[in-house]
Coordinates of C-alpha atoms in Angstrom, one line a residue:
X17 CA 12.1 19.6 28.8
X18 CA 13.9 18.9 31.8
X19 CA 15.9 22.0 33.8
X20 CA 19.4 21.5 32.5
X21 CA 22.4 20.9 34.8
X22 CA 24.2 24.3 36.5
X23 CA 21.1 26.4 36.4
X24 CA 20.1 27.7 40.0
X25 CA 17.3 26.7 42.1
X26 CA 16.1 24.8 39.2
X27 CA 13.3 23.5 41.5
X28 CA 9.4 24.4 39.8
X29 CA 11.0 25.7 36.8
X30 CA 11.2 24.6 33.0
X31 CA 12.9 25.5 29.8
X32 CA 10.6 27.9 27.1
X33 CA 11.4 26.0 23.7
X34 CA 12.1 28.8 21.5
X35 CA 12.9 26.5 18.4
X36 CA 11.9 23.1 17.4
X37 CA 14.6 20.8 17.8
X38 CA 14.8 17.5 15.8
X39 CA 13.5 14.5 16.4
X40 CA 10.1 15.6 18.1
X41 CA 7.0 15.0 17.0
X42 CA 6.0 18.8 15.5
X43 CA 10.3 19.1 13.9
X44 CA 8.7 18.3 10.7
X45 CA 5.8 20.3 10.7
X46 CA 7.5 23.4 11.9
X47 CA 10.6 22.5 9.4
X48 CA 7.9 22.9 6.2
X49 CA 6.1 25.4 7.8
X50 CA 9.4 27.6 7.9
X51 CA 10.7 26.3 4.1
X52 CA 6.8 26.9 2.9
X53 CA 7.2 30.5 4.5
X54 CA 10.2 31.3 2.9
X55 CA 9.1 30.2 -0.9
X56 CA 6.5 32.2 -0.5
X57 CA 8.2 35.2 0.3
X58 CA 10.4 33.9 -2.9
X59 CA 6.9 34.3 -4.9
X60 CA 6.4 30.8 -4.9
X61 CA 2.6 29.4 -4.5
X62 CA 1.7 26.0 -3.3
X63 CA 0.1 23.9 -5.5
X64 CA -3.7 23.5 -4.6
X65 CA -3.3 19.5 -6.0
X66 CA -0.3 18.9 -3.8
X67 CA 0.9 20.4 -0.9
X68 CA 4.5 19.5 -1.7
X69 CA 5.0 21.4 -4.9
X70 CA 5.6 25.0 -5.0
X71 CA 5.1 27.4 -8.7
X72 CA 6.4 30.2 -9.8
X73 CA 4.9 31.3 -13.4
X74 CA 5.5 34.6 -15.9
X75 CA 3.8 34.8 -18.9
X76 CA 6.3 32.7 -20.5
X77 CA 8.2 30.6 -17.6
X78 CA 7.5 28.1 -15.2
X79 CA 9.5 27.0 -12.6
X80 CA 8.8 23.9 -10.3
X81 CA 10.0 22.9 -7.0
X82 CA 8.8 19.9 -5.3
X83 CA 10.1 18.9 -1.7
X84 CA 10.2 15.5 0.5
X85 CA 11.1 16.5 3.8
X86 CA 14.5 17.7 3.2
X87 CA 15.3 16.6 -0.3
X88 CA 14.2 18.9 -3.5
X89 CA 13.8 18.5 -7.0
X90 CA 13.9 21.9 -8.7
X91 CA 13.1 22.0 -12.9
X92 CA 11.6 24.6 -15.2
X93 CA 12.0 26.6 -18.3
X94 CA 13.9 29.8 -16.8
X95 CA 17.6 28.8 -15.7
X96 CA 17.9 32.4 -14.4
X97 CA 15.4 31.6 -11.8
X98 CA 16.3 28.1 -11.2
X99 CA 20.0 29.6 -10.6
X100 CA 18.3 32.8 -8.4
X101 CA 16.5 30.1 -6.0
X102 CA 19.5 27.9 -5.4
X103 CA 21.4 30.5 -4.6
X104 CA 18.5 32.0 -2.2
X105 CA 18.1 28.4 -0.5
X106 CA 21.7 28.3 0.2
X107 CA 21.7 31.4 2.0
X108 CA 18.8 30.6 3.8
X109 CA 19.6 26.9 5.0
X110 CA 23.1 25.7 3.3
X111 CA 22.4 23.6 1.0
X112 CA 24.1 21.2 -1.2
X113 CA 23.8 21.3 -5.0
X114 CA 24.1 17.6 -6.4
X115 CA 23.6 18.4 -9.9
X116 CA 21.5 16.8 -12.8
X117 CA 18.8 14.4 -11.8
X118 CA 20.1 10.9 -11.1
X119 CA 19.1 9.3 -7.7
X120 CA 16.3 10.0 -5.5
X121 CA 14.5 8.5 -2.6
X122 CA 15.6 5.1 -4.1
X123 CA 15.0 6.1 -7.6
X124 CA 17.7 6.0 -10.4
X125 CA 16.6 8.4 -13.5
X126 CA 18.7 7.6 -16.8
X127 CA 18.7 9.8 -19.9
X128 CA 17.8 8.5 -23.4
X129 CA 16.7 9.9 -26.9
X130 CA 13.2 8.9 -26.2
X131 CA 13.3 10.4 -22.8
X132 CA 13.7 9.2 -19.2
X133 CA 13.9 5.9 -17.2
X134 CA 13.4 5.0 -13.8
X135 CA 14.5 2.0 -11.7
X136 CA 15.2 0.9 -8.6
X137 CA 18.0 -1.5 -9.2
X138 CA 19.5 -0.5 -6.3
X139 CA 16.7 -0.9 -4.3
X140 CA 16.1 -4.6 -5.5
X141 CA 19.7 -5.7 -5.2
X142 CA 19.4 -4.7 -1.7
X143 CA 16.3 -6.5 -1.1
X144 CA 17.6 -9.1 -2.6
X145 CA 20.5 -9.8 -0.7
X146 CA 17.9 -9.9 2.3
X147 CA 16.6 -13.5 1.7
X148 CA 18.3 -16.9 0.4
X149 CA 15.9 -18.1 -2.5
X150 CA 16.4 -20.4 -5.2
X151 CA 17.1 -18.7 -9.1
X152 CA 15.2 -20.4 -11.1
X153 CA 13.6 -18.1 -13.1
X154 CA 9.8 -17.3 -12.7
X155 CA 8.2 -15.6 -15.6
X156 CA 5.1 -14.1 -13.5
X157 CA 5.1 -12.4 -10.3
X158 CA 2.8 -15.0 -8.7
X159 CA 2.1 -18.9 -9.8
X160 CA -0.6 -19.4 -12.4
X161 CA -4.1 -19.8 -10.6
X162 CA -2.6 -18.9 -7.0
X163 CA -5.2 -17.8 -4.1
X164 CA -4.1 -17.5 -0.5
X165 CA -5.9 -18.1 2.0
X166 CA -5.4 -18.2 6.0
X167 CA -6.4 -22.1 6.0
X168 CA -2.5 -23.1 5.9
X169 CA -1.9 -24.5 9.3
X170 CA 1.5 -24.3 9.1
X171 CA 2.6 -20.4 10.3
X172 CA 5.8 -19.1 9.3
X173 CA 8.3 -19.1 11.5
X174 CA 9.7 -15.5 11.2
X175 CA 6.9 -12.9 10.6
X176 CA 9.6 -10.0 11.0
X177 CA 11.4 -11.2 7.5
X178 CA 7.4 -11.6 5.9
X179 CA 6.7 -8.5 6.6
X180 CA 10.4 -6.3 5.7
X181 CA 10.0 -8.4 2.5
X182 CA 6.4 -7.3 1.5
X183 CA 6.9 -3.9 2.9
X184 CA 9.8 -3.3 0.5
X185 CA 8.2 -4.6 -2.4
X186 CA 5.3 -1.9 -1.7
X187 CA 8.3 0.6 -2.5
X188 CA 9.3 -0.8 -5.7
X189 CA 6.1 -0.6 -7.0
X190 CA 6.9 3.1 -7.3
X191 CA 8.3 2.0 -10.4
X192 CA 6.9 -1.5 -10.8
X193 CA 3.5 -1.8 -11.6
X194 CA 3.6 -5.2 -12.9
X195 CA 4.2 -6.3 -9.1
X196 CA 1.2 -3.7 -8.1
X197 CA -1.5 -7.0 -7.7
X198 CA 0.9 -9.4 -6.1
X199 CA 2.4 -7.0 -3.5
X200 CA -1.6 -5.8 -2.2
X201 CA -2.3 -9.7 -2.1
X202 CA 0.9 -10.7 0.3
X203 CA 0.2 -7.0 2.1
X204 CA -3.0 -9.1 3.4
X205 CA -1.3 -11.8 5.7
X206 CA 1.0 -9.6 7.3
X207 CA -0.4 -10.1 10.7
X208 CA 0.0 -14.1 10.8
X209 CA 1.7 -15.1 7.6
X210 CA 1.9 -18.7 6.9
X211 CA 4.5 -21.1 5.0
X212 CA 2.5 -20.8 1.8
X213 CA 2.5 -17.2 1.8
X214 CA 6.0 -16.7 2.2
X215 CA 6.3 -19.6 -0.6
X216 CA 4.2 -17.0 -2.9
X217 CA 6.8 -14.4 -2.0
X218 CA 9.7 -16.6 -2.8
X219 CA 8.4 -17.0 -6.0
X220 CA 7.2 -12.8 -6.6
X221 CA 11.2 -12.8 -5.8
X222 CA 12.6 -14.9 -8.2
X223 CA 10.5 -13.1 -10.8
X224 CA 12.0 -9.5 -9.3
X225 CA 15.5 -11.3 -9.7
X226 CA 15.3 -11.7 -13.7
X227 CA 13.9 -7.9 -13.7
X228 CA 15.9 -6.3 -11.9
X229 CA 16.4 -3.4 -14.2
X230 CA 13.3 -3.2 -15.0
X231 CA 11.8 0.3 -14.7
X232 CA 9.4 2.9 -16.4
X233 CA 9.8 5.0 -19.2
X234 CA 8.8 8.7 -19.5
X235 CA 8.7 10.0 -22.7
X236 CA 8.7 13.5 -24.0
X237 CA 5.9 14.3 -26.8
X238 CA 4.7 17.7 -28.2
X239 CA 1.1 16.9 -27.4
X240 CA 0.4 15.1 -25.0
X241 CA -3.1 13.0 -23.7
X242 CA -4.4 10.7 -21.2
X243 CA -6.3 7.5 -21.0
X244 CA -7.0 5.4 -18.7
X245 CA -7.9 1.8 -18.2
X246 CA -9.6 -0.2 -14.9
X247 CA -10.8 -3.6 -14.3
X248 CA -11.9 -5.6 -11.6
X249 CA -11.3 -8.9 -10.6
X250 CA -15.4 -9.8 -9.1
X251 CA -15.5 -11.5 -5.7
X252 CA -11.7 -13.2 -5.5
X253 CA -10.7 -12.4 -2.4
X254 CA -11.9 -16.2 -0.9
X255 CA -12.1 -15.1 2.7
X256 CA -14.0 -11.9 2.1
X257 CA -15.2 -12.3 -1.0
X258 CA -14.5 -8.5 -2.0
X259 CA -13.5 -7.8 -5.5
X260 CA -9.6 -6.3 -6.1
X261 CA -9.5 -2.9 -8.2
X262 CA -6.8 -2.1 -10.4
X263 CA -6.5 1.0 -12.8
X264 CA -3.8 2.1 -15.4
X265 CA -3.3 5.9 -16.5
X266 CA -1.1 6.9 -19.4
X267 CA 0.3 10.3 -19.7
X268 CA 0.8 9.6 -23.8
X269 CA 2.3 6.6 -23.5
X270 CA 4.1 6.5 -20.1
X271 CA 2.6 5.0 -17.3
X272 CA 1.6 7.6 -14.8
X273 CA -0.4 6.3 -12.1
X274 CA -1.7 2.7 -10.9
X275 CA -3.0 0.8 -8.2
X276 CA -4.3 -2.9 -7.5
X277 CA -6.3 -2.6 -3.9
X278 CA -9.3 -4.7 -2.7
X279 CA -12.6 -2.9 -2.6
X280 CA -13.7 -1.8 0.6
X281 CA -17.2 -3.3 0.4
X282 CA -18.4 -6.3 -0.9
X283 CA -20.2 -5.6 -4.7
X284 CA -23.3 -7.8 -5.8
X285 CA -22.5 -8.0 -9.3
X286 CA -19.9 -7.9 -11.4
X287 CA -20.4 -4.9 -12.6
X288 CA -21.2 -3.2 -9.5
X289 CA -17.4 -4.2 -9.0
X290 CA -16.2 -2.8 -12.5
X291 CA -19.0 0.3 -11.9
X292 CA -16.2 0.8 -8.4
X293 CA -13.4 0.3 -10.4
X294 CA -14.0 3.1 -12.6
X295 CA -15.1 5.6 -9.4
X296 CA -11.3 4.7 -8.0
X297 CA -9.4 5.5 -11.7
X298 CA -11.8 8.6 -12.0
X299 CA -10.9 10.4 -8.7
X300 CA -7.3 9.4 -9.9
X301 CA -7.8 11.0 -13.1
X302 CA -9.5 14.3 -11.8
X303 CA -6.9 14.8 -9.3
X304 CA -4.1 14.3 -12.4
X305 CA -5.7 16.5 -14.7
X306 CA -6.4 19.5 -12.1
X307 CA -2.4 18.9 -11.2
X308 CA -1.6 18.7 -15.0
X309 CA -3.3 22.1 -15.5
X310 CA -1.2 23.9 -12.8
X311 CA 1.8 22.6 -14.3
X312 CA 0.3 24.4 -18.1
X313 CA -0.6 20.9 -19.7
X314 CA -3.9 22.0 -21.0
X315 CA -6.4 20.1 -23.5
X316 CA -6.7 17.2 -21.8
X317 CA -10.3 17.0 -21.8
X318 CA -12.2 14.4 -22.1
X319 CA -9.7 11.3 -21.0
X320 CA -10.6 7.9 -22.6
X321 CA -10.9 5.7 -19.5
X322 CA -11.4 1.9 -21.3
X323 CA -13.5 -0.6 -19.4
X324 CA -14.3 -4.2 -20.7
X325 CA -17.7 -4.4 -18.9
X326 CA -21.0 -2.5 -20.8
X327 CA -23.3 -2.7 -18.1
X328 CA -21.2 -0.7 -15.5
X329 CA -20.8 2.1 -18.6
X330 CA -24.5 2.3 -19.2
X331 CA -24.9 2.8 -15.3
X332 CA -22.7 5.4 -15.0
X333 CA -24.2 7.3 -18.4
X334 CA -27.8 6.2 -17.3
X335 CA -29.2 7.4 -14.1
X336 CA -32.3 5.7 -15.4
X337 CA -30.7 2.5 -13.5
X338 CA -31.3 3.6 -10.3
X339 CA -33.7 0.5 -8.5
X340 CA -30.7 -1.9 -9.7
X341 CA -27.9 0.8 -8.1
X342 CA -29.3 2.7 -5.1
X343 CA -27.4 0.6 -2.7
X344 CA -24.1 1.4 -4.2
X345 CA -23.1 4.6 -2.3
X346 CA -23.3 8.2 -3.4
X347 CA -19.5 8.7 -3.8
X348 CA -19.2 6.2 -6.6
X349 CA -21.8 8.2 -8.5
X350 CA -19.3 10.6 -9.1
X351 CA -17.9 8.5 -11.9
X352 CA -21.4 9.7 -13.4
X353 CA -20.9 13.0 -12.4
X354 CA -17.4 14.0 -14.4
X355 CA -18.6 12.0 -17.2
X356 CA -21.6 15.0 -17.4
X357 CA -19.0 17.5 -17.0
X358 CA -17.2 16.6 -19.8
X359 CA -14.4 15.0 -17.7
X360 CA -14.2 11.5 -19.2
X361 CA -15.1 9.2 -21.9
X362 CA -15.9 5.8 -21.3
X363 CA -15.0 3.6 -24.2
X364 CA -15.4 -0.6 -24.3
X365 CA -12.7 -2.6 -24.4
X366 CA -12.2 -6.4 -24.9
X367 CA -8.6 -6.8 -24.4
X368 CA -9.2 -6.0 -20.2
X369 CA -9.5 -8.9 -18.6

């Protein structure tokens, strides 16, 4: 920091920082550092799964407090405490108390008998309003047998709009995963996008258009399970020729987690790709159900993760395989290694695919 103005001989001297100030690089670190102090001191533990959730459990309450930056969503079974806590942060930093659940980060939460929806109709109107498209209506986020490549000669002529486009549509995923496997295909020509890639996106947004309410729905249930389910798509990238992951996990019946992402190596089989697929929706699932069990949702064990390929099940129940799989690395083993400990159970499924 430069000497300010008025201070004598300010030759050879600087200013001691005493507090962080905002807008430099450590203001967020020391901000959570100083929140994550004080719920502590408020009997509040951080969650071992993740770092921006804080507990506090009795013997027959839990209360949950998760934060983003500056922004918290506080819930739990003892109003007393929730009450206690606000009143405590107030004190502490002045907050403001907006009430019930209804916006958030971009998400809109609505309230129904069967439980709670999220959207992002806000969200999409504004992206929306972004770019001039035609409205006829597209009933799948890409065109039927569509695969991109960089061959196009023609490149587009603003890359700035390609990219705020595609980089907004990576958001509504949050709450779309029906646009999980187009938005990680446009994500791939964001460096030098072409006219045919931009006409893909075109189309993903005249299918947004006719969904624009679309959302997810999260039920409440007495008992609840998970199960999961992960394909592959073999070799379809055509300019790498790496397979695309995608997996599916249900919390009952409400989608909870998902992803569509192209395989960081090349796989020699197809069911070396399926055998990959399965690694990425089991570290998803052990990180869900060691979360899940901090937040008292016990009994989930084993989860049904479905898979439509037999010969990437029998590798990872059969270590027997090992001259056809010692090239795939250790770390997909560990699909292999949960199943032993109970973790998962593979079932076969035709309707993948």
């Amino acid at each position: 920091m430069r000497v300010t103005l008025g201070i004598p001989n300010p030759h050879n001297k600087v200013c001691k920082l005493k507090k962080s100030l905002y807008g430099l690089k450590q203001a967020s670190r020391q901000w959570f550092q100083k929140l994550a102090g004080f719920l502590n001191s408020r009997n509040y533990q951080q969650s071992k799964n993740d770092p921006s959730l804080f507990l506090k459990k009795s013997a027959s309450n839990t209360t949950i407090l998760a934060i983003y930056v500056d922004d918290i969503l506080l819930t739990g079974s003892n109003s007393t405490e929730i009450d206690s806590i606000k009143r405590h942060l107030d004190d502490e930093f002045t907050i403001k108390d907006l009430g019930i659940l209804h916006y958030f980060l971009g998400m809109e939460a609505s309230y129904i008998n069967e439980g709670i929806v999220l959207t992002q109709h806000k969200f999409t109107k504004d992206l929306l309003q972004l770019q001039h498209f035609s409205h006829k209506p597209a009933t799948t986020p890409l065109p039927l047998h569509c695969k991109l490549t960089n061959e196009d000669p023609h490149d587009f002529s603003d890359p700035t709009l390609y990219r705020t486009l595609v980089g907004k549509l990576n958001f509504l995923t949050h709450t779309r995963p029906d646009l999980a496997f187009a938005t990680q295909l446009l994500s791939q020509f964001m460096q030098t996008p072409k006219q045919s890639h931009f006409d893909a996106l075109l189309h993903v947004l005249q299918y947004v258009n006719i969904t624009a309410g679309q959302g997810i729905l999260l039920k409440g249930e007495a008992n609840l399970t998970l199960q999961a389910f992960s394909d592959s798509d073999w070799a379809s990238c055509p300019i790498s020729r790496r397979s695309v992951t995608g997996y599916l996990i249900l919390l009952e019946n409400s989608p909870t987690s998902w992803k569509s992402k192209k395989q960081s190596t090349i796989s020699k089989s197809s069911s070396e790709a399926e055998y990959r697929a399965m690694q990425q929706a089991t570290s998803e699932i052990t990180w869900l159900v060691n979360l899940l069990e901090e937040l008292n949702v016990t009994s989930l064990k084993p989860v049904t993760l479905y898979c439509n390929n037999q010969s990437a099940m029998q590798i990872a129940k059969n270590p027997v395989y090992h001259e056809r799989t010692k090239h795939i690395e250790i770390d997909c083993h560990f699909t292999r290694e949960k199943l032993m400990e109970g973790l998962n159970l593979f079932t076969y499924s035709k309707s993948i695919g």
